Short mmCIF file of C-alpha atoms in Angstrom, two decimals:
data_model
loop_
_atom_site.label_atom_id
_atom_site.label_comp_id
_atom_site.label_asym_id
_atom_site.label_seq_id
_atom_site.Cartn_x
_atom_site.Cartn_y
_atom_site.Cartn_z
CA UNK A 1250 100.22 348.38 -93.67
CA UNK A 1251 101.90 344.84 -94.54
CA UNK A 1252 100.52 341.47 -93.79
CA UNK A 1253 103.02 339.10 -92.54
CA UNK A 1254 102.78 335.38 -92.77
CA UNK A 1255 105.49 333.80 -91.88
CA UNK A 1256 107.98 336.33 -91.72
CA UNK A 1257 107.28 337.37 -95.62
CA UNK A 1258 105.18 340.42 -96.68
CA UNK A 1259 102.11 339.29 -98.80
CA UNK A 1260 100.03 341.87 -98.74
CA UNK A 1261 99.65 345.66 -97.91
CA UNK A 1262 97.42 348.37 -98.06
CA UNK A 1263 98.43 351.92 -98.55
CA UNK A 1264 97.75 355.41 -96.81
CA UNK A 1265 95.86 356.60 -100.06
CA UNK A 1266 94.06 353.32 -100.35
CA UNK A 1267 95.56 351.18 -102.71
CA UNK A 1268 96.04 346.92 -101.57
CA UNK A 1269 97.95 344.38 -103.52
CA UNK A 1270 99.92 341.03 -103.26
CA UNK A 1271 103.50 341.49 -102.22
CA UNK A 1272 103.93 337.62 -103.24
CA UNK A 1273 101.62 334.62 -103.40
CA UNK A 1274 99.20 333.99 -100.87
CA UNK A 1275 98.39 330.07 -100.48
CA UNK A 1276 95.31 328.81 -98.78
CA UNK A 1277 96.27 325.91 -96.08
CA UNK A 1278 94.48 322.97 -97.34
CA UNK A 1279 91.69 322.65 -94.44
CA UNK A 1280 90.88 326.22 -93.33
CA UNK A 1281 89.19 325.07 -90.28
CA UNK A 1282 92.66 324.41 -88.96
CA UNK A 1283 94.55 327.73 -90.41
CA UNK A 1284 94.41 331.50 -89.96
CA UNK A 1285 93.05 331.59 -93.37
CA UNK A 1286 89.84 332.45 -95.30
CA UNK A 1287 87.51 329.40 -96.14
CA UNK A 1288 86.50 328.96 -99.84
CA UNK A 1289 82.63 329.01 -100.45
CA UNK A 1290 83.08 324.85 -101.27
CA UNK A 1291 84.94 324.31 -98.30
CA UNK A 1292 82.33 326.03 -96.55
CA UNK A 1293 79.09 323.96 -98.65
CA UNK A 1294 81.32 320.95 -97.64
CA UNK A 1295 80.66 321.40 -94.25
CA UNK A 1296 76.85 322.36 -94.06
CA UNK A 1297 74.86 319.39 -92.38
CA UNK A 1298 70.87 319.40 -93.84
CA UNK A 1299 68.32 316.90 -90.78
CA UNK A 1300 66.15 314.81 -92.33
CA UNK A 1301 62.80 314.72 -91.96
CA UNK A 1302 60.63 311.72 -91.06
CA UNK A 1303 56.77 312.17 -90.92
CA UNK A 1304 54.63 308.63 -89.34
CA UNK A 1305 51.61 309.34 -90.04
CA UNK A 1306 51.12 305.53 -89.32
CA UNK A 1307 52.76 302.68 -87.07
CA UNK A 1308 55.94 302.16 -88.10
CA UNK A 1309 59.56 301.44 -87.78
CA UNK A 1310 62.50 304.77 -87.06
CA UNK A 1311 66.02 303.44 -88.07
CA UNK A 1312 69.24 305.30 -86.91
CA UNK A 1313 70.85 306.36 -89.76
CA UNK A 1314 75.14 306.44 -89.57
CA UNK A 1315 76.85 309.53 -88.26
CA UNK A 1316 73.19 310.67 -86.31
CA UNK A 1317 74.29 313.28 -83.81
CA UNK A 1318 70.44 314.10 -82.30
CA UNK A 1319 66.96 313.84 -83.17
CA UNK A 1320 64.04 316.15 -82.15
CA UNK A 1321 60.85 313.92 -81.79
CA UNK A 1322 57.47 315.59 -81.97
CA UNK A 1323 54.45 313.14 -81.19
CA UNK A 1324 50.44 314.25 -81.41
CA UNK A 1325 48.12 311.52 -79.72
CA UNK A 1326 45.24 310.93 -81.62
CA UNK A 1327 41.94 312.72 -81.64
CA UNK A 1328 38.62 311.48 -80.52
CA UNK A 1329 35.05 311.46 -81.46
CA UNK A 1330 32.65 313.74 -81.29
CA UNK A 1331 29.03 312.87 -79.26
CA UNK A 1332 26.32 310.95 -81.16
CA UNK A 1333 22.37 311.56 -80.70
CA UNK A 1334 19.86 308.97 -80.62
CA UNK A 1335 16.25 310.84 -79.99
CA UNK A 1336 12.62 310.00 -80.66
CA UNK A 1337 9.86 311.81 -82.34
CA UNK A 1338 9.81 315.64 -80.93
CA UNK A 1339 12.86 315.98 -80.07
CA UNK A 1340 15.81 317.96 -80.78
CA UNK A 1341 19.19 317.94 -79.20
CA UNK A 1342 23.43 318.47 -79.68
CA UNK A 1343 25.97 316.08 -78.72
CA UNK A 1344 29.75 317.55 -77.75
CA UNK A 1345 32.73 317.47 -79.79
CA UNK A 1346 35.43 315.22 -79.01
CA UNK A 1347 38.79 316.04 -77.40
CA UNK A 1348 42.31 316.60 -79.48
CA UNK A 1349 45.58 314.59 -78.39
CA UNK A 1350 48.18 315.84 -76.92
CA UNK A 1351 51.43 317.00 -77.80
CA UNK A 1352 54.89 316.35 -76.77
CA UNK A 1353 58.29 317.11 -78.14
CA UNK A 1354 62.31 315.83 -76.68
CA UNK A 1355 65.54 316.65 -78.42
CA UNK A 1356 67.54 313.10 -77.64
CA UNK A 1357 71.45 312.35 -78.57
CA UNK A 1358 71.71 309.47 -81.19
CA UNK A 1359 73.76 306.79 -78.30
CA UNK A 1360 70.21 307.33 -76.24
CA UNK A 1361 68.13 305.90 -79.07
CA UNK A 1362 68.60 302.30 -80.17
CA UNK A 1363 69.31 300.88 -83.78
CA UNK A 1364 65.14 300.85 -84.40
CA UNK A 1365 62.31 301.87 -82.56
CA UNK A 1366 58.93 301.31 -82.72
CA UNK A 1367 56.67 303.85 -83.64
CA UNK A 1368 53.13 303.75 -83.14
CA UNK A 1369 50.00 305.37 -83.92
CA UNK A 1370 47.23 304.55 -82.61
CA UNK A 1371 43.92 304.56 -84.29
CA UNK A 1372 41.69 308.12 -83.64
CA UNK A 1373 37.92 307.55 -81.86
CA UNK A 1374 35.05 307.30 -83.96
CA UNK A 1375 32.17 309.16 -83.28
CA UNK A 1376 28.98 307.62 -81.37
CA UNK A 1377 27.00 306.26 -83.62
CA UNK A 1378 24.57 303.43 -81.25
CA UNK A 1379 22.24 303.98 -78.35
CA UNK A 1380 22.42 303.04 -74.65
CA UNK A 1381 23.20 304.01 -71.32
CA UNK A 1382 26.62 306.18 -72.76
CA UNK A 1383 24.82 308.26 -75.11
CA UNK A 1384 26.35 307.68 -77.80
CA UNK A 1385 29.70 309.30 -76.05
CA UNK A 1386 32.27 308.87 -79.11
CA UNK A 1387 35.19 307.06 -78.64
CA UNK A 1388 38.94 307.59 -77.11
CA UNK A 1389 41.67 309.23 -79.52
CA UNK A 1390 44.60 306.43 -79.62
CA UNK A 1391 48.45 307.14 -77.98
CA UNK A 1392 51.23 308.36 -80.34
CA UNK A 1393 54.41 306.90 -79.16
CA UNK A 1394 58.29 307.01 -80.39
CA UNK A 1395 59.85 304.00 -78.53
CA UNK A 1396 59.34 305.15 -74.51
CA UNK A 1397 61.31 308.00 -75.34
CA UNK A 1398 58.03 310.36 -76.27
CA UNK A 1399 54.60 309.78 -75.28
CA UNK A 1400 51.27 311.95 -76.48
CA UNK A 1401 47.66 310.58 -75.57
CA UNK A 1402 44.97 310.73 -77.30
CA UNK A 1403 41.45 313.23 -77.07
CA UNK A 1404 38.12 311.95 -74.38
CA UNK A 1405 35.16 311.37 -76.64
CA UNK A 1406 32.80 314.02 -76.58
CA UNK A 1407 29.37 313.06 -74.69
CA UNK A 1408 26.20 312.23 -76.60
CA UNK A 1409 22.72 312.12 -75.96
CA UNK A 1410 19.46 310.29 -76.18
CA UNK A 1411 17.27 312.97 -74.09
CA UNK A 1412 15.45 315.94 -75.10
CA UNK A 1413 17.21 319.36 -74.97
CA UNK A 1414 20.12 318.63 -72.69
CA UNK A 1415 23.85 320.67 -73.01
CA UNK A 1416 26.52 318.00 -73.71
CA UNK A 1417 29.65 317.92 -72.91
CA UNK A 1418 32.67 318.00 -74.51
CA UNK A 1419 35.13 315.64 -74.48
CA UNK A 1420 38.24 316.23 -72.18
CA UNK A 1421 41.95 317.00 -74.35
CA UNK A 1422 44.74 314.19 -73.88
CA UNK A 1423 46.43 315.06 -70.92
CA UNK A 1424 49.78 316.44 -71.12
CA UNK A 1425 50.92 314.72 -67.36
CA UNK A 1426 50.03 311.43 -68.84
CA UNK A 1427 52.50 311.63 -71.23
CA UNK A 1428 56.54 311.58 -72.10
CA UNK A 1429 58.97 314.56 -73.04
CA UNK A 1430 61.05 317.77 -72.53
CA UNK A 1431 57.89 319.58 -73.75
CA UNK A 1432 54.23 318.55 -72.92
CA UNK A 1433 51.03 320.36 -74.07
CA UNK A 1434 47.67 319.12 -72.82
CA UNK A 1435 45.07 318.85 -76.02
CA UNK A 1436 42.69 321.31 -77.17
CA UNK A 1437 39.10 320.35 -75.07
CA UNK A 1438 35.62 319.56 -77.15
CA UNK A 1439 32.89 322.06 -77.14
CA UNK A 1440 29.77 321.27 -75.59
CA UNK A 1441 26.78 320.69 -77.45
CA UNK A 1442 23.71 323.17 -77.57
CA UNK A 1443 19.44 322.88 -77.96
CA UNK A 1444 17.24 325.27 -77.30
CA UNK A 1445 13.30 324.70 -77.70
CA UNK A 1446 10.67 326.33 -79.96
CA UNK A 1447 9.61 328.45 -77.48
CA UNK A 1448 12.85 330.30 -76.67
CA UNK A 1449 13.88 329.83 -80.48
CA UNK A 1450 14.79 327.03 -81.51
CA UNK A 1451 18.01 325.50 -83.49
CA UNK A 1452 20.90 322.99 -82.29
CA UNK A 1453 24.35 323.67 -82.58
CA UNK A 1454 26.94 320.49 -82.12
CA UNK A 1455 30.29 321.21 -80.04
CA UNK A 1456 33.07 321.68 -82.45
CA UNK A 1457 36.16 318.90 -81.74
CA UNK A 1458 39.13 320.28 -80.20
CA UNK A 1459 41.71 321.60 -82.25
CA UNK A 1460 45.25 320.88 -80.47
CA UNK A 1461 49.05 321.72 -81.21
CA UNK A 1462 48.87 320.30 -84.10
CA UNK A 1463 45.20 320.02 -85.77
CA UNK A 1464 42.43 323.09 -85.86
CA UNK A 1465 38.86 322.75 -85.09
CA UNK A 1466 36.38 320.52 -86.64
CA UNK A 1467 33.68 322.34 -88.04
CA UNK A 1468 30.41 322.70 -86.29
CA UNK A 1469 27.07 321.19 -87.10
CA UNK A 1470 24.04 324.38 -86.38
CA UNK A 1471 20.32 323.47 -86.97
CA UNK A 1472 17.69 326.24 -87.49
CA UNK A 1473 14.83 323.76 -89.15
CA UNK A 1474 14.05 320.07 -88.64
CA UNK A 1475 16.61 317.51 -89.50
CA UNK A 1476 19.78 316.40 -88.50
CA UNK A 1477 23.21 316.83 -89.30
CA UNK A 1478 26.20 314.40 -88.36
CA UNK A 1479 29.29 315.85 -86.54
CA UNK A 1480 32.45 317.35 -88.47
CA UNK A 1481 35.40 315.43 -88.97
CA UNK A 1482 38.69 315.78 -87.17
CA UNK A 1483 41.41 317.83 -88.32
CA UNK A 1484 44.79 316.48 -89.16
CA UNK A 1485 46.88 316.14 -86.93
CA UNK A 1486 45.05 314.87 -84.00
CA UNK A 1487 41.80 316.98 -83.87
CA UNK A 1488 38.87 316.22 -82.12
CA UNK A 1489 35.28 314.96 -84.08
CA UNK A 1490 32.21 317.26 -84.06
CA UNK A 1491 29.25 316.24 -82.03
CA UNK A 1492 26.00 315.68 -84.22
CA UNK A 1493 22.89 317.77 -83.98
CA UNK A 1494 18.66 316.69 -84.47
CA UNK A 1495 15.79 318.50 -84.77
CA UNK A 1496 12.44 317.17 -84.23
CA UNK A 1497 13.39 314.21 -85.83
CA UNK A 1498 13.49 310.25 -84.80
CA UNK A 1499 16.49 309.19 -85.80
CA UNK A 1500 20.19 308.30 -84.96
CA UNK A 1501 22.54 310.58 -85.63
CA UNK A 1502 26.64 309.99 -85.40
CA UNK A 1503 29.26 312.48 -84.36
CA UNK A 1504 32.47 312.89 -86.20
CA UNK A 1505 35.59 310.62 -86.06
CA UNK A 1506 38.28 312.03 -84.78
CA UNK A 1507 41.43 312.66 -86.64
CA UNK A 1508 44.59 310.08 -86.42
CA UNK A 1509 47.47 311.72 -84.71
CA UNK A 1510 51.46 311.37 -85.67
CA UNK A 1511 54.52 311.18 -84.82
CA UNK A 1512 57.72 314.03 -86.45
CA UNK A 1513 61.53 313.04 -86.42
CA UNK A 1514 64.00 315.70 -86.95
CA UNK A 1515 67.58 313.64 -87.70
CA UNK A 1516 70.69 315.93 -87.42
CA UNK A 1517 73.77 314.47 -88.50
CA UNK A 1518 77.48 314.77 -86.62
#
């Protein structure tokens, strides 16, 4: 068997097995555009590594030269878990605040401008004052890239100033509300527990909700008197814990909620 380039034998292989070079075999100088075999540095030369950009706060994105796409991943921010606010003899659980949502577009580089503003906005604390709310904690912020992707944040999760009541939990940021290829709704709170003496007692505070990108807060449980405030949110986005109290007068704050972010993928040309 002979090769033939160009009307010359360079190399052949023989019925027992043996190949060799007839004559000298050279490479065209870009492979891409030859019948030939690329060299391993030919091949390294042509590899094309994205970039990663994490915002974990407000910020500028700048388009770097030669961008073909970027993938854009946002997490709204998480909220806060449900504060308590009781008197003497009581004991109660306040519900765990809501993650924020995710959402995620792949976008060509002459959709995207020379900058754009990204922004994080701040997570919910948890409720830490009494009145007519009680003690709900506070909305998870929006994570934005530009208009281009959109993620809200968490519902705070409700709180309490009454005697053995099941709270609520607050709500996930809502994947409709927001922008991109891909939406995902948050993770929701979970409600808030008290039982009394009689029934065996002990308080367990909702856990925050966890979401694409954050897990679970961890939970506040009560068998004795005291209190115990809510868990914090879990990065990215998570939802607060709500706080717990048993038999005891005294305010009690749920969790903050975690701040959410926003993930660019650049992939050059």
């Amino acid at each position: 068997l002979d090769l033939l380039v160009g009307g010359s034998s360079k190399f052949y292989v023989t019925k027992a097995g043996a190949m060799g070079l007839t004559s000298t075999l050279t490479l065209a100088a870009d492979p891409a555009a030859a019948l030939e075999a690329a060299t391993k540095q030919y091949v390294d030369g042509r590899i094309r590594v994205p970039t990663v950009e994490i915002f974990a706060a407000s910020g500028t994105w700048t388009k770097a030269s030669g961008l073909l796409y970027s993938r854009i991943i946002a997490n709204g921010s998480g909220a806060g878990g449900g504060g308590v606010d009781l008197g003497s003899g009581s004991l109660s659980a306040a519900g765990g605040g809501g993650s924020g949502a995710y959402s995620e577009s792949i976008i060509a580089a002459a959709t995207l401008g020379a900058t754009e503003t990204v922004t994080i906005a701040a997570a919910g604390v948890g409720g830490v004052t009494g009145g007519a709310d009680g003690q709900t904690g506070v909305a998870g912020g929006t994570a934005s890239f530009g208009t281009h992707v959109v993620a809200l944040g968490g519902s705070g999760g409700t709180g309490t100033t009454s005697n053995l009541v099941i709270c609520d939990g607050g709500l996930g940021g809502l994947a409709s509300g927001g922008t991109g290829t891909i939406k995902i709704s948050g993770d929701d709170g979970m409600p808030g527990f008290a039982s009394d003496v009689t029934r065996g007692s002990g308080e367990i505070g909702g856990a925050g909700g966890g979401g694409k990108l954050g897990a679970r807060s961890n939970t506040p449980i009560l068998a004795a008197s005291g209190t115990q405030v809510g868990g914090a949110g879990k990065l990215y986005g998570g939802g607060g814990g709500g706080a717990a109290a048993f038999t005891n007068a005294s305010t009690v704050a749920g969790g903050a909620g975690a701040l959410g972010v926003v993930i660019v993928e650049n992939f050059p040309a």
